[in-house]
Every structure is written in C-alpha cells, then in structure tokens.
C-alpha cells in the first residue's frame, strides 16, 4: 500500500460513525468534497457480487468528461458495497448499487448542474440504444442516441457522441460518424475510445495515415488497449489496407 492509499483510508475512516461504522449520507460527504476529480469503483469479489460492474457502467455514463471513473481492487469495507473511492480526498462511499443512488451521488457532487431525472432518462435511453445496436437495429439506435443528445444531459454526453459515431459508421454515414467522433474528442480530449472511433472512420474513408494517427493517439492515452483483441484486429486491418494500397 502506498502513501496515497494510506492517506485515503485514514481520511475515509474518519467519516464513519465510531459506534456503527456507517458511512455518512451522500449529501454530508458532498458538502465538503465537491472537487472530486476521480471515482474508483471496487470490482473485487464481494463488491462485484453486489453489482459494482453495473455501478461502474452507470457512473461512467452519468459523469462529465472531466471526472474519471475507473475500476480498482478492494480497499476494504467489504459487505458495505458496492464501494467507491472519491479522489483526491480519499472519501469512501458505500452502498452505491443502483442507478438512483449513483445519480444521488452525482447530484451532490455537482449541485445545481446535475439534473437527476434528465440524466436517468438519458441513461435509460442509452441502455435501449445499446440493445438495438447489439441487435443490428442501427437506425433505431441512432434515433435513441439523438434523443439523448437533444436532452443535453450534464454527464456522459461525450460517450453518447462516441456511440452515435459507431452507429453512423455501421449505417455508412461516414461524414456524420466523423463529426460525432470529433465532437466527443472536443468534449473529452483524452477519451481514447473516441480516437478509436475516429480511426475507424478514417479507415473506411481510406485515409490510412489519419487512421494510424488516431489509433496511436488512443494507444498513447491508454497503453493497455494494446492487449485488446479488437484493437489488435484494427491494427491488422490497417496494415492489410496499407499493404494493398502500396501494391502496384
């Protein structure tokens, strides 16, 4: 455990009642900690059984571009999960296992900006869009994602533009797909998935050098994607296209 982890656990422990060891309410935490830069979601065994992967997905969809949401290993308090760690203050939040609880946390972290109803409605539409995309119903998915964008939710809008870019690519709307990928990057300049979408569009447009630059930008932001089968497949496809283009 490093010094930061020790500090985090020490500070977090001070928020528990000495008798019942319970976390303070979201509102009590947020009043003193509205400068959260990152949320880490425990995805270890116990929290995973309590739905932490769903919490991770929900918070990622509700968060603004400047708030990172990442999975992490166990940091204690097993049984009170899904557990979150708010950084840099090191505050542990427990029992965040439903979309409503995730929205409550976000509303307290961003008072006055986060409209829970709009964001939860957008989240429901996003789940429907994901379902339609998986079924290959790309027109329906595009309509749903466009509705989310019209809602102008506080968080997750960069993710929505990235998703609509993927949908429009499947529909052969390359200019629209590129526009959406660029908008996602304007909102979140270090969003590596948007760079991947951008690269996919350039690949279809046969702009191979631009595709390579987009993929390299994604890799620079998140080197771990190098291990991803889908990323490896993209690089292989790009290399094949380059070889074909250079063949007399």
Short mmCIF file of C-alpha atoms in Angstrom, two decimals:
data_model
loop_
_atom_site.label_atom_id
_atom_site.label_comp_id
_atom_site.label_asym_id
_atom_site.label_seq_id
_atom_site.Cartn_x
_atom_site.Cartn_y
_atom_site.Cartn_z
CA UNK A 1 0.00 0.00 0.00
CA UNK A 2 1.46 3.36 -0.99
CA UNK A 3 1.33 6.64 0.91
CA UNK A 4 -1.69 7.86 -1.03
CA UNK A 5 -3.63 4.71 -0.19
CA UNK A 6 -2.73 5.04 3.49
CA UNK A 7 -3.89 8.66 3.49
CA UNK A 8 -7.10 7.74 1.69
CA UNK A 9 -8.06 5.01 4.12
CA UNK A 10 -7.15 7.14 7.13
CA UNK A 11 -9.26 10.05 5.94
CA UNK A 12 -12.11 7.80 4.90
CA UNK A 13 -12.18 6.11 8.29
CA UNK A 14 -12.88 9.45 9.95
CA UNK A 15 -16.22 9.62 8.12
CA UNK A 16 -17.57 6.53 9.85
CA UNK A 17 -19.65 6.60 13.00
CA UNK A 18 -17.48 5.10 15.77
CA UNK A 19 -20.41 3.03 17.03
CA UNK A 20 -21.95 1.57 13.90
CA UNK A 21 -19.14 2.13 11.41
CA UNK A 22 -21.60 3.51 8.87
CA UNK A 23 -20.82 5.92 6.08
CA UNK A 24 -22.20 9.42 6.23
CA UNK A 25 -25.02 10.26 3.77
CA UNK A 26 -24.06 11.34 0.25
CA UNK A 27 -25.16 14.90 0.99
CA UNK A 28 -22.91 15.16 4.05
CA UNK A 29 -19.94 13.92 2.05
CA UNK A 30 -20.57 16.20 -0.91
CA UNK A 31 -20.80 19.43 1.07
CA UNK A 32 -17.12 19.25 1.89
CA UNK A 33 -15.95 17.40 -1.20
CA UNK A 34 -17.24 18.97 -4.40
CA UNK A 35 -13.83 18.95 -6.11
CA UNK A 36 -13.73 15.24 -6.85
CA UNK A 37 -11.53 14.50 -9.86
CA UNK A 38 -11.80 10.72 -9.98
CA UNK A 39 -14.11 7.98 -8.76
CA UNK A 40 -12.74 4.49 -8.31
CA UNK A 41 -15.20 1.63 -8.15
CA UNK A 42 -14.20 -1.53 -6.32
CA UNK A 43 -14.68 -4.51 -8.64
CA UNK A 44 -13.27 -7.11 -6.28
CA UNK A 45 -15.24 -10.25 -5.48
CA UNK A 46 -17.66 -9.04 -2.80
CA UNK A 47 -18.48 -5.70 -4.44
CA UNK A 48 -18.73 -7.45 -7.80
CA UNK A 49 -21.44 -9.72 -6.38
CA UNK A 50 -23.22 -6.61 -5.13
CA UNK A 51 -23.33 -5.10 -8.62
CA UNK A 52 -20.20 -2.97 -8.83
CA UNK A 53 -19.76 -3.53 -12.57
CA UNK A 54 -23.22 -2.08 -13.13
CA UNK A 55 -22.29 0.82 -10.84
CA UNK A 56 -19.11 1.38 -12.84
CA UNK A 57 -21.10 1.47 -16.08
CA UNK A 58 -23.75 3.78 -14.61
CA UNK A 59 -21.27 6.28 -13.16
CA UNK A 60 -19.30 6.30 -16.42
CA UNK A 61 -22.50 7.18 -18.27
CA UNK A 62 -23.52 9.88 -15.78
CA UNK A 63 -20.12 11.55 -15.31
CA UNK A 64 -18.94 14.70 -17.10
CA UNK A 65 -15.78 14.44 -19.24
CA UNK A 66 -13.55 15.93 -16.53
CA UNK A 67 -14.47 13.26 -13.97
CA UNK A 68 -12.65 9.97 -14.45
CA UNK A 69 -14.40 6.76 -13.40
CA UNK A 70 -12.17 3.70 -13.10
CA UNK A 71 -12.33 0.17 -11.68
CA UNK A 72 -10.00 -0.75 -8.84
CA UNK A 73 -9.15 -3.52 -6.40
CA UNK A 74 -10.57 -3.89 -2.91
CA UNK A 75 -9.99 -1.07 -0.43
CA UNK A 76 -11.84 -2.61 2.49
CA UNK A 77 -15.36 -2.19 3.86
CA UNK A 78 -16.44 -5.48 2.27
CA UNK A 79 -20.14 -6.05 2.80
CA UNK A 80 -20.96 -2.35 2.53
CA UNK A 81 -20.60 -2.27 -1.22
CA UNK A 82 -20.55 -1.52 -3.96
CA UNK A 83 -17.84 0.76 -2.57
CA UNK A 84 -16.46 3.87 -4.24
CA UNK A 85 -13.38 5.95 -3.52
CA UNK A 86 -13.54 9.69 -4.27
CA UNK A 87 -10.18 11.23 -5.12
CA UNK A 88 -8.16 13.25 -4.32
CA UNK A 89 -9.88 13.50 -0.90
CA UNK A 90 -9.92 9.75 -0.32
CA UNK A 91 -13.56 9.52 0.71
CA UNK A 92 -15.14 6.06 0.70
CA UNK A 93 -18.80 5.86 -0.29
CA UNK A 94 -20.67 2.63 0.32
CA UNK A 95 -23.93 1.06 -0.82
CA UNK A 96 -23.94 2.68 -4.26
CA UNK A 97 -25.61 -0.17 -6.09
CA UNK A 98 -28.47 1.35 -8.09
CA UNK A 99 -28.73 3.99 -10.82
CA UNK A 100 -30.77 6.16 -8.43
CA UNK A 101 -28.01 6.01 -5.80
CA UNK A 102 -25.37 6.82 -8.41
CA UNK A 103 -27.46 9.78 -9.56
CA UNK A 104 -27.86 10.97 -5.96
CA UNK A 105 -24.10 10.95 -5.51
CA UNK A 106 -23.55 12.88 -8.74
CA UNK A 107 -26.23 15.41 -7.81
CA UNK A 108 -24.44 16.10 -4.54
CA UNK A 109 -21.03 16.31 -6.17
CA UNK A 110 -22.33 18.75 -8.79
CA UNK A 111 -25.14 20.70 -7.10
CA UNK A 112 -27.05 22.98 -9.43
CA UNK A 113 -25.65 21.36 -12.57
CA UNK A 114 -26.75 17.74 -12.36
CA UNK A 115 -30.43 17.08 -13.09
CA UNK A 116 -31.01 13.54 -11.86
CA UNK A 117 -34.25 12.99 -13.80
CA UNK A 118 -32.82 14.09 -17.14
CA UNK A 119 -29.67 12.06 -16.63
CA UNK A 120 -31.53 8.92 -15.55
CA UNK A 121 -33.90 9.27 -18.52
CA UNK A 122 -30.85 9.61 -20.77
CA UNK A 123 -29.31 6.54 -19.15
CA UNK A 124 -32.45 4.50 -19.85
CA UNK A 125 -32.38 5.60 -23.49
CA UNK A 126 -28.69 4.70 -23.67
CA UNK A 127 -29.42 1.16 -22.48
CA UNK A 128 -32.15 0.85 -25.11
CA UNK A 129 -29.77 2.16 -27.78
CA UNK A 130 -27.12 -0.36 -26.74
CA UNK A 131 -29.69 -3.14 -27.03
CA UNK A 132 -30.75 -2.02 -30.50
CA UNK A 133 -27.11 -1.77 -31.58
CA UNK A 134 -26.40 -5.31 -30.42
CA UNK A 135 -29.44 -6.50 -32.38
CA UNK A 136 -28.19 -4.75 -35.50
CA UNK A 137 -31.04 -2.23 -35.48
CA UNK A 138 -28.79 0.71 -36.24
CA UNK A 139 -31.48 3.15 -37.36
CA UNK A 140 -33.36 2.69 -34.09
CA UNK A 141 -30.13 3.06 -32.12
CA UNK A 142 -29.31 6.31 -33.91
CA UNK A 143 -32.75 7.74 -33.12
CA UNK A 144 -32.40 6.91 -29.42
CA UNK A 145 -28.90 8.36 -29.17
CA UNK A 146 -30.03 11.53 -30.94
CA UNK A 147 -32.81 11.88 -28.36
CA UNK A 148 -30.21 11.73 -25.59
CA UNK A 149 -28.17 14.47 -27.25
CA UNK A 150 -31.32 16.61 -27.51
CA UNK A 151 -31.82 16.17 -23.74
CA UNK A 152 -28.40 17.79 -23.17
CA UNK A 153 -27.67 15.78 -20.01
CA UNK A 154 -24.95 17.06 -17.69
CA UNK A 155 -22.88 13.90 -17.85
CA UNK A 156 -21.98 11.27 -20.39
CA UNK A 157 -22.69 13.35 -23.50
CA UNK A 158 -19.20 12.62 -24.87
CA UNK A 159 -19.94 8.90 -24.58
CA UNK A 160 -23.21 9.37 -26.44
CA UNK A 161 -21.47 11.13 -29.33
CA UNK A 162 -18.92 8.31 -29.47
CA UNK A 163 -21.69 5.70 -29.54
CA UNK A 164 -23.58 7.53 -32.27
CA UNK A 165 -20.35 7.71 -34.24
CA UNK A 166 -20.16 3.91 -34.12
CA UNK A 167 -23.79 3.60 -35.17
CA UNK A 168 -23.41 6.01 -38.06
CA UNK A 169 -20.33 4.13 -39.21
CA UNK A 170 -22.43 0.96 -39.40
CA UNK A 171 -25.03 2.89 -41.41
CA UNK A 172 -22.39 4.09 -43.87
CA UNK A 173 -22.83 7.72 -42.79
CA UNK A 174 -19.10 8.37 -42.65
CA UNK A 175 -19.27 12.16 -42.52
CA UNK A 176 -21.75 12.01 -39.64
CA UNK A 177 -19.64 9.38 -37.87
CA UNK A 178 -16.53 11.52 -38.17
CA UNK A 179 -18.40 14.60 -36.97
CA UNK A 180 -19.61 12.74 -33.86
CA UNK A 181 -16.17 11.32 -33.08
CA UNK A 182 -14.67 14.80 -33.38
CA UNK A 183 -17.35 16.24 -31.10
CA UNK A 184 -16.67 13.54 -28.50
CA UNK A 185 -12.99 14.50 -28.59
CA UNK A 186 -13.80 18.19 -28.33
CA UNK A 187 -15.74 17.47 -25.16
CA UNK A 188 -13.23 14.95 -23.79
CA UNK A 189 -9.80 15.37 -25.43
CA UNK A 190 -8.37 12.31 -23.65
CA UNK A 191 -11.23 9.95 -24.41
CA UNK A 192 -9.36 7.12 -26.11
CA UNK A 193 -12.49 5.33 -27.34
CA UNK A 194 -13.40 8.40 -29.40
CA UNK A 195 -9.97 8.28 -31.04
CA UNK A 196 -10.62 4.65 -31.92
CA UNK A 197 -13.96 5.59 -33.50
CA UNK A 198 -12.25 8.39 -35.37
CA UNK A 199 -9.64 5.93 -36.64
CA UNK A 200 -12.36 3.51 -37.76
CA UNK A 201 -13.97 6.25 -39.84
CA UNK A 202 -10.67 7.25 -41.42
CA UNK A 203 -10.07 3.60 -42.25
CA UNK A 204 -13.37 3.40 -44.14
CA UNK A 205 -12.54 6.66 -45.91
CA UNK A 206 -9.19 5.13 -46.95
CA UNK A 207 -7.34 7.88 -45.11
CA UNK A 208 -4.88 5.38 -43.73
CA UNK A 209 -2.32 7.80 -42.32
CA UNK A 210 -5.04 9.63 -40.38
CA UNK A 211 -6.40 6.30 -39.13
CA UNK A 212 -2.95 5.35 -37.90
CA UNK A 213 -2.57 8.66 -36.07
CA UNK A 214 -5.94 8.22 -34.37
CA UNK A 215 -5.10 4.70 -33.21
CA UNK A 216 -1.71 5.85 -31.95
CA UNK A 217 -3.37 8.68 -30.03
CA UNK A 218 -5.71 6.17 -28.37
CA UNK A 219 -2.75 3.95 -27.52
CA UNK A 220 -0.84 6.87 -26.06
CA UNK A 221 -3.74 7.67 -23.72
CA UNK A 222 -4.36 4.07 -22.68
CA UNK A 223 -1.43 1.73 -23.41
CA UNK A 224 -3.40 -1.24 -22.05
CA UNK A 225 -5.56 -1.36 -25.17
CA UNK A 226 -2.52 -2.85 -26.89
CA UNK A 227 -3.63 -6.18 -25.38
CA UNK A 228 -7.20 -5.85 -26.64
CA UNK A 229 -8.22 -8.31 -29.35
CA UNK A 230 -10.41 -5.69 -31.01
CA UNK A 231 -7.58 -3.16 -31.09
CA UNK A 232 -5.17 -5.75 -32.49
CA UNK A 233 -7.74 -6.56 -35.17
CA UNK A 234 -7.96 -2.88 -36.11
CA UNK A 235 -4.19 -2.59 -36.45
CA UNK A 236 -4.06 -5.76 -38.56
CA UNK A 237 -6.81 -4.43 -40.82
CA UNK A 238 -4.96 -1.13 -41.19
CA UNK A 239 -1.73 -2.93 -42.09
CA UNK A 240 -3.57 -5.00 -44.70
CA UNK A 241 -5.11 -1.88 -46.21
CA UNK A 242 -1.73 -0.16 -46.31
CA UNK A 243 -0.14 -3.19 -47.97
CA UNK A 244 -2.89 -3.31 -50.60
CA UNK A 245 -2.57 0.42 -51.24
CA UNK A 246 1.19 0.10 -51.77
CA UNK A 247 0.90 -2.90 -54.09
CA UNK A 248 1.40 -1.88 -57.75
#
